[in-house]
Amino acid sequence: GYPGVSAVSTPSGAQLGRAAKRNPQTAATTVTLVPGGVAHATIQVADAGNYDPSQCSPVTAHYLRIYPPNQFTAIYAHYTVQVCSAKLPSKLGSQLGVFVVQPGPGKAGQAP
C-alpha cells in the first residue's frame, strides 16, 4: 500500500500544506517482511518556489511525518525542505507525492 506522508516543522507540529498525493504508476500490493526485512517507498517533493508565494505561503519544514500502510502511529524522518504551508488549490496538484511501498532497499534520488 501507500504510506501517509506530510511535512511538519516539529514531530509534535501541525501538518504543513496537503499530505502527499498517491502516485498510481504502480499497483498497490501487500508487501510482507521477514524480521529485519527492508521495504521502501519513493517520495517526490516539488520545489516550493514553483508556486505563487501568495498561494503557497512557503515555510521551512524539518520533518516528514510518515504513517506506514495500515498503521496509526507515525514515524518521523528528519528532512529540511521549503514547503507550502497553505493547501494549494487542487488544480495546482500537490507539492508532495508518494509511490507504493516496494520490497527491498530504494535508491535515493530515483523514482521507481
PDB file of C-alpha atoms in Angstrom:
ATOM      1  CA  GLY A   1       0.000   0.000   0.000  1.00  0.00           C
ATOM      2  CA  TYR A   2       0.884   3.631   0.342  1.00  0.00           C
ATOM      3  CA  PRO A   3       2.358   5.325   3.373  1.00  0.00           C
ATOM      4  CA  GLY A   4       0.760   8.564   4.521  1.00  0.00           C
ATOM      5  CA  VAL A   5       3.326  11.365   4.246  1.00  0.00           C
ATOM      6  CA  SER A   6       3.143  15.015   5.239  1.00  0.00           C
ATOM      7  CA  ALA A   7       5.554  17.807   6.114  1.00  0.00           C
ATOM      8  CA  VAL A   8       5.773  19.203   9.653  1.00  0.00           C
ATOM      9  CA  SER A   9       8.051  21.697  11.390  1.00  0.00           C
ATOM     10  CA  THR A  10       8.448  19.524  14.528  1.00  0.00           C
ATOM     11  CA  PRO A  11       7.316  15.991  15.428  1.00  0.00           C
ATOM     12  CA  SER A  12       4.505  17.478  17.516  1.00  0.00           C
ATOM     13  CA  GLY A  13       3.710  20.168  14.935  1.00  0.00           C
ATOM     14  CA  ALA A  14       0.679  20.538  12.704  1.00  0.00           C
ATOM     15  CA  GLN A  15       0.731  19.365   9.097  1.00  0.00           C
ATOM     16  CA  LEU A  16       2.045  21.955   6.634  1.00  0.00           C
ATOM     17  CA  GLY A  17       0.062  22.087   3.404  1.00  0.00           C
ATOM     18  CA  ARG A  18      -1.537  18.987   1.904  1.00  0.00           C
ATOM     19  CA  ALA A  19      -0.467  15.413   2.552  1.00  0.00           C
ATOM     20  CA  ALA A  20       1.367  13.593  -0.240  1.00  0.00           C
ATOM     21  CA  LYS A  21      -0.751  12.581  -3.205  1.00  0.00           C
ATOM     22  CA  ARG A  22      -0.625   8.898  -4.149  1.00  0.00           C
ATOM     23  CA  ASN A  23       1.054   8.168  -7.471  1.00  0.00           C
ATOM     24  CA  PRO A  24      -0.817   5.284  -9.166  1.00  0.00           C
ATOM     25  CA  GLN A  25       2.084   4.404 -11.508  1.00  0.00           C
ATOM     26  CA  THR A  26       2.460   1.001  -9.785  1.00  0.00           C
ATOM     27  CA  ALA A  27      -0.464  -1.020  -8.425  1.00  0.00           C
ATOM     28  CA  ALA A  28      -0.549  -1.363  -4.651  1.00  0.00           C
ATOM     29  CA  THR A  29       0.161  -4.859  -3.353  1.00  0.00           C
ATOM     30  CA  THR A  30       0.815  -6.340   0.062  1.00  0.00           C
ATOM     31  CA  VAL A  31       4.498  -6.376   0.986  1.00  0.00           C
ATOM     32  CA  THR A  32       5.273  -8.872   3.749  1.00  0.00           C
ATOM     33  CA  LEU A  33       8.609  -8.523   5.504  1.00  0.00           C
ATOM     34  CA  VAL A  34      10.524 -11.106   7.471  1.00  0.00           C
ATOM     35  CA  PRO A  35      12.060  -9.806  10.724  1.00  0.00           C
ATOM     36  CA  GLY A  36      14.796  -7.379   9.733  1.00  0.00           C
ATOM     37  CA  GLY A  37      13.455  -7.186   6.162  1.00  0.00           C
ATOM     38  CA  VAL A  38      13.515  -3.955   4.174  1.00  0.00           C
ATOM     39  CA  ALA A  39      10.955  -2.123   2.045  1.00  0.00           C
ATOM     40  CA  HIS A  40      10.843   1.388   0.620  1.00  0.00           C
ATOM     41  CA  ALA A  41       8.517   3.997  -0.831  1.00  0.00           C
ATOM     42  CA  THR A  42       9.659   6.804  -3.102  1.00  0.00           C
ATOM     43  CA  ILE A  43       8.682  10.355  -2.151  1.00  0.00           C
ATOM     44  CA  GLN A  44       8.597  13.253  -4.618  1.00  0.00           C
ATOM     45  CA  VAL A  45       8.918  16.830  -3.384  1.00  0.00           C
ATOM     46  CA  ALA A  46       8.287  19.730  -5.766  1.00  0.00           C
ATOM     47  CA  ASP A  47      10.192  22.941  -5.112  1.00  0.00           C
ATOM     48  CA  ALA A  48       8.007  25.409  -3.189  1.00  0.00           C
ATOM     49  CA  GLY A  49       9.462  28.111  -5.446  1.00  0.00           C
ATOM     50  CA  ASN A  50       7.444  26.624  -8.321  1.00  0.00           C
ATOM     51  CA  TYR A  51       4.252  28.010  -6.772  1.00  0.00           C
ATOM     52  CA  ASP A  52       2.923  31.556  -6.437  1.00  0.00           C
ATOM     53  CA  PRO A  53       4.057  32.682  -2.955  1.00  0.00           C
ATOM     54  CA  SER A  54       0.620  34.178  -2.255  1.00  0.00           C
ATOM     55  CA  GLN A  55      -0.997  30.747  -2.776  1.00  0.00           C
ATOM     56  CA  CYS A  56       1.846  28.707  -1.278  1.00  0.00           C
ATOM     57  CA  SER A  57       2.920  30.660   1.831  1.00  0.00           C
ATOM     58  CA  PRO A  58       6.349  28.962   1.878  1.00  0.00           C
ATOM     59  CA  VAL A  59       7.872  27.869   5.201  1.00  0.00           C
ATOM     60  CA  THR A  60      10.661  25.520   6.243  1.00  0.00           C
ATOM     61  CA  ALA A  61       9.666  22.018   7.324  1.00  0.00           C
ATOM     62  CA  HIS A  62      12.193  19.976   9.286  1.00  0.00           C
ATOM     63  CA  TYR A  63      10.487  16.568   9.295  1.00  0.00           C
ATOM     64  CA  LEU A  64       8.328  14.241   7.251  1.00  0.00           C
ATOM     65  CA  ARG A  65       5.534  12.588   9.244  1.00  0.00           C
ATOM     66  CA  ILE A  66       5.108   9.074   7.866  1.00  0.00           C
ATOM     67  CA  TYR A  67       2.336   6.605   8.600  1.00  0.00           C
ATOM     68  CA  PRO A  68       3.319   3.154   7.275  1.00  0.00           C
ATOM     69  CA  PRO A  69       0.484   1.403   5.420  1.00  0.00           C
ATOM     70  CA  ASN A  70      -2.253   0.130   7.768  1.00  0.00           C
ATOM     71  CA  GLN A  71      -0.598   1.769  10.801  1.00  0.00           C
ATOM     72  CA  PHE A  72      -1.886   4.509  13.076  1.00  0.00           C
ATOM     73  CA  THR A  73       1.368   5.553  14.740  1.00  0.00           C
ATOM     74  CA  ALA A  74       3.602   7.940  12.819  1.00  0.00           C
ATOM     75  CA  ILE A  75       7.338   7.806  12.451  1.00  0.00           C
ATOM     76  CA  TYR A  76       9.371  10.936  11.707  1.00  0.00           C
ATOM     77  CA  ALA A  77      12.225  11.405   9.271  1.00  0.00           C
ATOM     78  CA  HIS A  78      14.414  14.490   9.688  1.00  0.00           C
ATOM     79  CA  TYR A  79      14.187  16.275   6.328  1.00  0.00           C
ATOM     80  CA  THR A  80      14.600  20.034   5.925  1.00  0.00           C
ATOM     81  CA  VAL A  81      12.802  21.496   2.913  1.00  0.00           C
ATOM     82  CA  GLN A  82      10.803  24.560   1.852  1.00  0.00           C
ATOM     83  CA  VAL A  83       7.127  23.607   1.652  1.00  0.00           C
ATOM     84  CA  CYS A  84       3.845  25.347   1.033  1.00  0.00           C
ATOM     85  CA  SER A  85       2.109  25.865   4.363  1.00  0.00           C
ATOM     86  CA  ALA A  86      -1.146  26.650   2.553  1.00  0.00           C
ATOM     87  CA  LYS A  87      -3.257  23.930   0.987  1.00  0.00           C
ATOM     88  CA  LEU A  88      -2.713  24.525  -2.712  1.00  0.00           C
ATOM     89  CA  PRO A  89      -5.771  24.580  -4.988  1.00  0.00           C
ATOM     90  CA  SER A  90      -6.457  21.106  -6.441  1.00  0.00           C
ATOM     91  CA  LYS A  91      -5.818  22.374  -9.986  1.00  0.00           C
ATOM     92  CA  LEU A  92      -2.175  23.050  -9.000  1.00  0.00           C
ATOM     93  CA  GLY A  93      -1.606  19.487  -7.836  1.00  0.00           C
ATOM     94  CA  SER A  94       0.279  18.501  -4.722  1.00  0.00           C
ATOM     95  CA  GLN A  95       3.756  19.524  -3.672  1.00  0.00           C
ATOM     96  CA  LEU A  96       4.332  16.044  -2.194  1.00  0.00           C
ATOM     97  CA  GLY A  97       3.868  12.740  -3.994  1.00  0.00           C
ATOM     98  CA  VAL A  98       4.307   9.164  -2.802  1.00  0.00           C
ATOM     99  CA  PHE A  99       4.652   5.841  -4.629  1.00  0.00           C
ATOM    100  CA  VAL A 100       3.552   2.453  -3.275  1.00  0.00           C
ATOM    101  CA  VAL A 101       5.730   0.502  -0.871  1.00  0.00           C
ATOM    102  CA  GLN A 102       8.069  -1.885  -2.691  1.00  0.00           C
ATOM    103  CA  PRO A 103      10.183  -4.714  -1.260  1.00  0.00           C
ATOM    104  CA  GLY A 104      13.917  -4.148  -0.841  1.00  0.00           C
ATOM    105  CA  PRO A 105      16.035  -1.046  -0.390  1.00  0.00           C
ATOM    106  CA  GLY A 106      15.305   2.011  -2.502  1.00  0.00           C
ATOM    107  CA  LYS A 107      17.791   4.159  -4.371  1.00  0.00           C
ATOM    108  CA  ALA A 108      17.980   7.766  -3.198  1.00  0.00           C
ATOM    109  CA  GLY A 109      17.056  10.305  -5.849  1.00  0.00           C
ATOM    110  CA  GLN A 110      15.338   7.867  -8.217  1.00  0.00           C
ATOM    111  CA  ALA A 111      11.656   7.233  -8.870  1.00  0.00           C
ATOM    112  CA  PRO A 112      10.583   3.607  -9.363  1.00  0.00           C
TER     113      PRO A 112
END
